[in-house]
CSV table of C-alpha atoms in Angstrom, one decimal:
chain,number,residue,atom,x,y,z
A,1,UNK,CA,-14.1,-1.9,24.3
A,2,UNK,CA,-15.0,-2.0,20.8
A,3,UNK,CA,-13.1,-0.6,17.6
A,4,UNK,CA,-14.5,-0.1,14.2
A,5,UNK,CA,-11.8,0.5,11.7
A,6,UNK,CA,-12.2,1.7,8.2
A,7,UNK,CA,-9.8,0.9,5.3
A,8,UNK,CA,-8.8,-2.0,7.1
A,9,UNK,CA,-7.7,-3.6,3.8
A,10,UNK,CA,-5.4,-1.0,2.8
A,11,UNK,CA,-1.6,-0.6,4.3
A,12,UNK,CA,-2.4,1.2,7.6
A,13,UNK,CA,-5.9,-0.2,7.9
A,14,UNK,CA,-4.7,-4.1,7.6
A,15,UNK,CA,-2.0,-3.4,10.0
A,16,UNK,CA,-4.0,-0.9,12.4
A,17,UNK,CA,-7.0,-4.3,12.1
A,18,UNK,CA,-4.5,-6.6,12.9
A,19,UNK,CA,-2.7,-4.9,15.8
A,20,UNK,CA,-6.2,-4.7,17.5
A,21,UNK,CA,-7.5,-8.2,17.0
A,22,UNK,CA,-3.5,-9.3,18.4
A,23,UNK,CA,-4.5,-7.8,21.2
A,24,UNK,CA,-7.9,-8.6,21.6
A,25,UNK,CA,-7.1,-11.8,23.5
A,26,UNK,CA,-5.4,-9.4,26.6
A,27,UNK,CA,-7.7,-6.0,26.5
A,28,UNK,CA,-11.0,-8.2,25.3
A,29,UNK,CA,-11.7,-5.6,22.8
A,30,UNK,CA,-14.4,-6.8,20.3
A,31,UNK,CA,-12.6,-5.4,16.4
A,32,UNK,CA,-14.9,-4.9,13.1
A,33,UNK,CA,-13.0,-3.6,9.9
A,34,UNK,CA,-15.0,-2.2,7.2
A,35,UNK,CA,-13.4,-2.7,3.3
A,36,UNK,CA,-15.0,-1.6,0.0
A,37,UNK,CA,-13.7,-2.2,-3.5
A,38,UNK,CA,-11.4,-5.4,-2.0
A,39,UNK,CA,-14.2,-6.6,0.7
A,40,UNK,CA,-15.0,-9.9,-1.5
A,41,UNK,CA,-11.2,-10.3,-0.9
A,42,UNK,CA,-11.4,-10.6,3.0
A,43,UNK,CA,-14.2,-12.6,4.6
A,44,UNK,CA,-13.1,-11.3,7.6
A,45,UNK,CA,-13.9,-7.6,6.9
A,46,UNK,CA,-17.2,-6.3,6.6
A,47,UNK,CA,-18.2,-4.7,2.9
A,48,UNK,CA,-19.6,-0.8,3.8
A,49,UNK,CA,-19.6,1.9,0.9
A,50,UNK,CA,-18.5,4.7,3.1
A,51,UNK,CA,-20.3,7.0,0.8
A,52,UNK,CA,-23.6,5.2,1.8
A,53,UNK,CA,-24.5,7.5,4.7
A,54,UNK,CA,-27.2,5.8,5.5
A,55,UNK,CA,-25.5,1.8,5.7
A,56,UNK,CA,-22.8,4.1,7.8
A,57,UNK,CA,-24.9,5.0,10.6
A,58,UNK,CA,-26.3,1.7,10.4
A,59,UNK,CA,-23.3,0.1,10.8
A,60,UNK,CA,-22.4,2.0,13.7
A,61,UNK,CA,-26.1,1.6,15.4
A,62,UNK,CA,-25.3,-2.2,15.5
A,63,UNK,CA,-22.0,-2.0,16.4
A,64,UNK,CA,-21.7,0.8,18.8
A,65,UNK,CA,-17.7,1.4,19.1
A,66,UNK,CA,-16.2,2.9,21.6
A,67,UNK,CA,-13.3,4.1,18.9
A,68,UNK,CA,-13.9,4.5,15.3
A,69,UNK,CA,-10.9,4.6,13.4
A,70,UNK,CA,-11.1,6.4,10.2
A,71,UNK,CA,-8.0,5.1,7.7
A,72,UNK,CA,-10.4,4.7,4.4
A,73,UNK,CA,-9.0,8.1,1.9
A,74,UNK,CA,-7.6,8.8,-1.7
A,75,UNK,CA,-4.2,8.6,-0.3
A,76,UNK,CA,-2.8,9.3,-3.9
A,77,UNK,CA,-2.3,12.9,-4.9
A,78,UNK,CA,-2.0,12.1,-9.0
A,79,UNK,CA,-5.6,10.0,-8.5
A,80,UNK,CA,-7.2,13.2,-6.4
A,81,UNK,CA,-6.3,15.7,-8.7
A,82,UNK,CA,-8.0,13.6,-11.6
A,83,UNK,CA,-11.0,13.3,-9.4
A,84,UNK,CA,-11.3,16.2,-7.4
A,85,UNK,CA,-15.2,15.9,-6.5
A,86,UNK,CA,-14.4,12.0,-5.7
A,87,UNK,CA,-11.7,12.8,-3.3
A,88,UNK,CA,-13.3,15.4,-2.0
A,89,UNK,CA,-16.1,13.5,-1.0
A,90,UNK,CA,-14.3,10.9,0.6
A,91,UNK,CA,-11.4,12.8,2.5
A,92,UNK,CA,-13.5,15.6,3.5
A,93,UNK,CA,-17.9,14.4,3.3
A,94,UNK,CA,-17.0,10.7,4.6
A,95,UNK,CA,-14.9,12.5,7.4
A,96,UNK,CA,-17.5,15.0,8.3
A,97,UNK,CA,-19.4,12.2,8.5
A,98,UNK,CA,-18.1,9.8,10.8
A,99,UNK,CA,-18.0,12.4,13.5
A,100,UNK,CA,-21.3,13.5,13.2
A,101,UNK,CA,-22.4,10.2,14.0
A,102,UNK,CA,-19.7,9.5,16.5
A,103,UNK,CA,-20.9,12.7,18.4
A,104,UNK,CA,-24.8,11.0,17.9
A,105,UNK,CA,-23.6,8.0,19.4
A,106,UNK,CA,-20.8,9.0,22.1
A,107,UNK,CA,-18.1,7.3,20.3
A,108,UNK,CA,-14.7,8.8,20.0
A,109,UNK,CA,-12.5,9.2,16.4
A,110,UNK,CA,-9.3,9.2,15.3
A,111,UNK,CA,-8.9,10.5,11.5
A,112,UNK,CA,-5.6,9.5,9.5
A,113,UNK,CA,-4.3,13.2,8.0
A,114,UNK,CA,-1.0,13.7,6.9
A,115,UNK,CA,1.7,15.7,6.2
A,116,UNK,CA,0.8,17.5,3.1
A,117,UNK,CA,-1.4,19.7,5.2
A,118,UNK,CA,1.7,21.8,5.2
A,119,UNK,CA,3.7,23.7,2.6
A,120,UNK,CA,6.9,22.2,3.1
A,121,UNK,CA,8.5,25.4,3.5
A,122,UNK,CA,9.2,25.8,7.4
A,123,UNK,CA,9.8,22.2,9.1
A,124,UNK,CA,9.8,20.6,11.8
A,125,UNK,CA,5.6,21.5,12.0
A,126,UNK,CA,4.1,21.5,15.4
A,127,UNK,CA,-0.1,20.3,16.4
A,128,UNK,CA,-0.7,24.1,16.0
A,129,UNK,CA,1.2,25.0,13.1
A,130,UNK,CA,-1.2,26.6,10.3
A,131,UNK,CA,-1.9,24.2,7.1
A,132,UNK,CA,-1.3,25.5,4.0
A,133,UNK,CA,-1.6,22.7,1.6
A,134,UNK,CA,-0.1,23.0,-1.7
A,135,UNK,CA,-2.3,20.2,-4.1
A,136,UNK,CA,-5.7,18.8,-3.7
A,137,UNK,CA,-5.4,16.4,-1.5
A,138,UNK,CA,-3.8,18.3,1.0
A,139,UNK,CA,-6.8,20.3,1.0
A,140,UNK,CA,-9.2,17.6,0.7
A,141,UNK,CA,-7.6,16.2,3.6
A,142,UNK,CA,-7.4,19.5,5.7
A,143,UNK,CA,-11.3,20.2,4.7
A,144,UNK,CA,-11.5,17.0,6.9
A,145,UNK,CA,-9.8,18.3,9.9
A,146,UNK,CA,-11.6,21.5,9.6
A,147,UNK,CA,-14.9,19.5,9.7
A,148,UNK,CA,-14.6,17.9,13.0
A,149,UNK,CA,-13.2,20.9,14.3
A,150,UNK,CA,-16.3,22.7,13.2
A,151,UNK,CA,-19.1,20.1,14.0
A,152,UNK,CA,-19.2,20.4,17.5
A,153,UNK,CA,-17.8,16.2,18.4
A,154,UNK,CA,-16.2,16.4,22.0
A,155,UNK,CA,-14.2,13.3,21.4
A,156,UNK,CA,-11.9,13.0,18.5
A,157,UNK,CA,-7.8,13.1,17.3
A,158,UNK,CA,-6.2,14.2,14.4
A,159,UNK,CA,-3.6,11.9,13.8
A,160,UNK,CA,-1.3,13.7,11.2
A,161,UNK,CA,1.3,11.1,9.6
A,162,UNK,CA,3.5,11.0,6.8
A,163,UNK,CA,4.2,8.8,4.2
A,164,UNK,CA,3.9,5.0,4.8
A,165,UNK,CA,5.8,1.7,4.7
A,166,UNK,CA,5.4,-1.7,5.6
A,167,UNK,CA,3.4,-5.0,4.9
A,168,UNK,CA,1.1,-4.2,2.1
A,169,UNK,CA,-1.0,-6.4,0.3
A,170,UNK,CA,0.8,-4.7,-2.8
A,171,UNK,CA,3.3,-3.2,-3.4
A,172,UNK,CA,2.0,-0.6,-5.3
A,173,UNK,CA,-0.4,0.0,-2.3
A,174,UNK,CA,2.6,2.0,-0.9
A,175,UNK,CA,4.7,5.8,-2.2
A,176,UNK,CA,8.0,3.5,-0.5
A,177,UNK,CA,7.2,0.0,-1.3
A,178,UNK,CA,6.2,0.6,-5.2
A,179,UNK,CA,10.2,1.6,-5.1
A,180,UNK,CA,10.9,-1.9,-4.7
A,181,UNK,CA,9.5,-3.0,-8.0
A,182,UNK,CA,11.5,-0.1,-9.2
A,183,UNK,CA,14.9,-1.5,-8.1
A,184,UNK,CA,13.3,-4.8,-9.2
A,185,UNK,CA,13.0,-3.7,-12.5
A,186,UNK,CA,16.4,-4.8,-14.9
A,187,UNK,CA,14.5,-4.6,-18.0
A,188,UNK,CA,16.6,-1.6,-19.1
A,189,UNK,CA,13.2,1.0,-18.3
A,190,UNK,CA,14.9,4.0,-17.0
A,191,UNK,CA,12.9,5.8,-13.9
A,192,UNK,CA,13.3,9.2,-13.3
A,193,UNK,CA,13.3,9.3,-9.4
A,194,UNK,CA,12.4,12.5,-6.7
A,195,UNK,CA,15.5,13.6,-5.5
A,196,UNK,CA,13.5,16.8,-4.3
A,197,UNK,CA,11.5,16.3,-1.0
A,198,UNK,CA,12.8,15.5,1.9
A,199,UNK,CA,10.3,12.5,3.2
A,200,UNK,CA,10.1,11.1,6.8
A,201,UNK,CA,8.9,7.3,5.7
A,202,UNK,CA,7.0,5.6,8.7
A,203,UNK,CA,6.3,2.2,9.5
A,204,UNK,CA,2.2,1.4,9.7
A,205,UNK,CA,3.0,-1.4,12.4
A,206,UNK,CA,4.7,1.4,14.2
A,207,UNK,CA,1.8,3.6,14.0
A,208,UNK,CA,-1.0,0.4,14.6
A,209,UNK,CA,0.7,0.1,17.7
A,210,UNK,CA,0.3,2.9,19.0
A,211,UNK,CA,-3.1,3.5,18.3
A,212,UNK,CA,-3.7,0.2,20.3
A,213,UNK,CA,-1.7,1.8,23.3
A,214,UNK,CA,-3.1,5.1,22.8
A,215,UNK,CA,-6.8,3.7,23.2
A,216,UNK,CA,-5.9,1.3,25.7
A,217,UNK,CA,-4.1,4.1,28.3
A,218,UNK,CA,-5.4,5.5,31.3
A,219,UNK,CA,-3.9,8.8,30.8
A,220,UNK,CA,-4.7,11.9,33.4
A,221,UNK,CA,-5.6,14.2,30.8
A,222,UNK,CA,-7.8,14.6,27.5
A,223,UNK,CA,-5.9,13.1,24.7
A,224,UNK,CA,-4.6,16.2,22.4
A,225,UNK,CA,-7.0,17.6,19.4
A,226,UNK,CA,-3.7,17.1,17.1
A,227,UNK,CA,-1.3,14.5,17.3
A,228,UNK,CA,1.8,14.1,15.0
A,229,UNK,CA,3.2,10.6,14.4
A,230,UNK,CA,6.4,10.7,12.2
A,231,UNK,CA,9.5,8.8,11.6
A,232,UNK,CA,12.9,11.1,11.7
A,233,UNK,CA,15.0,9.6,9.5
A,234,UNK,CA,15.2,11.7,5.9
A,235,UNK,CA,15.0,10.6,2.6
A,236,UNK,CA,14.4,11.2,-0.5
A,237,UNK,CA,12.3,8.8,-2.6
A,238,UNK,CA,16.0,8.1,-4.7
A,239,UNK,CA,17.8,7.6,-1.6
A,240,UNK,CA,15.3,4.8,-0.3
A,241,UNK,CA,16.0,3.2,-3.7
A,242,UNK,CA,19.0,3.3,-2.9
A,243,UNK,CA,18.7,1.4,0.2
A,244,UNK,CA,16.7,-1.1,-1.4
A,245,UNK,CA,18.9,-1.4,-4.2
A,246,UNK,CA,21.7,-2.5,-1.9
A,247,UNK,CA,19.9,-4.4,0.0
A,248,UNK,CA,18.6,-6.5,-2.9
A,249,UNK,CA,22.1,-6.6,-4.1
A,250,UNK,CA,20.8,-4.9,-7.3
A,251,UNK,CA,21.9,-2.2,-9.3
A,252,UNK,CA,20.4,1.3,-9.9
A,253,UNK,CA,21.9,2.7,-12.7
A,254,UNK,CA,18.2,2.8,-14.3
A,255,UNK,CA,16.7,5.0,-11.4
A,256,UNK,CA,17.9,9.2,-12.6
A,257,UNK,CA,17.7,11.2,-9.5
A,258,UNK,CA,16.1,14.5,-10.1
A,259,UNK,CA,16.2,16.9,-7.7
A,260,UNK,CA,13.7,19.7,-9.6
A,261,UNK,CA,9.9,20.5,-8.2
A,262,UNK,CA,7.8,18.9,-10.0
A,263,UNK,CA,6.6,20.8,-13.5
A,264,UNK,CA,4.8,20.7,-16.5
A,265,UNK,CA,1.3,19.4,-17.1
A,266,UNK,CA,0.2,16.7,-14.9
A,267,UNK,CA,2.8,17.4,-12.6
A,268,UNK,CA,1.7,17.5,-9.0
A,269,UNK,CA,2.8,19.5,-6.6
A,270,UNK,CA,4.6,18.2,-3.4
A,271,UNK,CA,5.7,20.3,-0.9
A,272,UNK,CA,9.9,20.2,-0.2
A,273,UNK,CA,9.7,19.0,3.3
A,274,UNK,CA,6.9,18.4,5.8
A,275,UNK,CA,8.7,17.1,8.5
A,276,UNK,CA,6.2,16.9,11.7
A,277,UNK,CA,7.3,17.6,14.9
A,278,UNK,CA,6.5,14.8,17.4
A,279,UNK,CA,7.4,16.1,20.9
A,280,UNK,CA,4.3,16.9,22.0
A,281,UNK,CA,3.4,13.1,20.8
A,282,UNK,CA,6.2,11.8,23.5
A,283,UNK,CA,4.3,13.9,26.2
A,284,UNK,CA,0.9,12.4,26.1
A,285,UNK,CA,3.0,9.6,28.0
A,286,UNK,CA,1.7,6.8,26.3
A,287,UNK,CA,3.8,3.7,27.8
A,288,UNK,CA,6.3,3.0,25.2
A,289,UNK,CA,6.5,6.2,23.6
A,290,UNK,CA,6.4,6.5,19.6
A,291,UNK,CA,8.2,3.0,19.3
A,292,UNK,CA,10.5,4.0,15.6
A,293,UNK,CA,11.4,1.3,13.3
A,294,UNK,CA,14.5,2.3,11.9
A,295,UNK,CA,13.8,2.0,8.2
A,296,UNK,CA,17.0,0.2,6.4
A,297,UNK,CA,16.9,-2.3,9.4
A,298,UNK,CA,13.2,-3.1,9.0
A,299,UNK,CA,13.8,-3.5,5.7
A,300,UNK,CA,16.8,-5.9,6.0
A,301,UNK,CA,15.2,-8.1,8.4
A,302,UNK,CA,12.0,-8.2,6.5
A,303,UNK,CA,14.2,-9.1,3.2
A,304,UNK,CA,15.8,-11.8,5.1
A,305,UNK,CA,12.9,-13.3,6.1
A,306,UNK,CA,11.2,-13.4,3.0
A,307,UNK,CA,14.2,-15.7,1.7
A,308,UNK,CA,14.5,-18.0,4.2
């Protein structure tokens, strides 16, 4: 089987890249991850502009995968709304597409959405639940669902997840680990910190495995249009400082909680809780279920690694 895997340099992409070619030695399966702006930084991944359609479907003409999984976005609400056409092209045009050509060459894709499809104002969300996203990249990311819903591919899963932690090749690559250098941070700056939305943080190597799982199964049944992958532990982006602050063994008097929606100019607007519901995800039957990291532990373990 082969698996082409775009992003593969960012958080989930690197992990989802790495889980595949881990298992490569058991299932055989031949891996290719496509990177852009940090391609000269891994040798290993192969340098596509995403927005060249016509090196895309070259790519894939030599290649021929079997899965093409789509992590490359504008993950960053602030950045989207400062570049609407530039997000839009990428969460929504790059989307649209991949699975034209994955219907042209019989190849099945999964594209990374997320949780801010949703308003926030009536969790737990089910597959079927109807989007209402509140800020641009919500929408720019829904306008890529809609697309492959609306093209006519046979083959493909929406794989909704929320927001993301684990290895990272910075920090600031990550809405949880960038809280880190917060905690970090004893130079007396003062951080106001969202005490506001309720946030279900989820572990990429989690969700990488999965996806290897997921392609590897023999299930009895088409795999489901929509699938929700989600953590269940709440937080708040100041009570995971928190965490890391006592973890670190660090204090937080400079992080200010504020629990007011964001206002004023510039401010972006989040929804208050987007919590997706994951039961129907349990009932593909994918051996080993959703496999949850439990998010202080992970964290402690990882900490104690790093200082041994």
């Amino acid at each position: 089987m082969k698996i082409l895997i775009t992003g593969a340099s960012g958080v989930l992409g690197s992990a989802i890249y790495a889980a595949f070619n881990s298992s490569s030695n058991v299932t055989g399966n031949k891996v290719i991850g496509t990177a852009f702006s940090r391609a000269k930084d891994h040798p290993d991944l192969y340098a596509l502009d995403l927005l060249d359609e016509s090196a895309v479907e070259q790519t894939i003409v030599e290649f021929r995968p079997d899965w093409i999984i789509h992590c490359a976005a504008e993950r960053r609400p602030d950045v989207a709304e400062k570049d609407p056409e530039g997000a839009k092209k990428l969460n929504a045009g790059v989307t649209e597409n991949l699975g034209k050509l994955a219907a042209k060459y019989s190849s099945t894709l999964v594209y990374i959405s997320t949780d801010y499809v949703f308003d926030g104002t009536n969790p737990p969300y089910a597959p079927d639940a109807t989007p209402n996203p509140l800020q641009l990249y919500g929408r720019t990311k829904y306008a890529g669902e809609v697309a492959l819903q609306n093209i006519g591919l046979e083959n493909y899963v929406i794989l909704r997840v929320p927001v993301l932690y684990g290895p990272a090749p910075k920090n600031t690559d990550s809405a949880v680990n960038i809280l880190i250098d917060i905690v970090q941070d004893q130079s007396g700056k003062s951080y106001n910190m969202d005490h506001y939305a309720t946030r279900y943080p989820t572990n990429v190597l989690d969700i990488a495995d999965f996806l290897v799982r997921l392609t590897d199964s023999k299930l009895s049944r088409p795999l489901p249009k929509i699938i929700h992958y989600s953590g269940d532990e709440p937080f708040t982006k100041y009570e995971m400082c928190l965490i890391f602050s006592k973890l670190l063994k660090l204090p937080h008097t400079h992080i200010i909680p504020d629990a007011e929606p964001p206002t004023g100019a510039g401010a972006t607007t989040r929804p208050r809780d987007c919590h997706l519901d994951c039961r129907e995800t349990e009932a593909i039957g994918v051996e080993g279920g959703l496999g949850l990291s439990l998010f202080e532990d992970w964290w402690e373990a990882k900490f104690l690694k790093d200082n041994q």
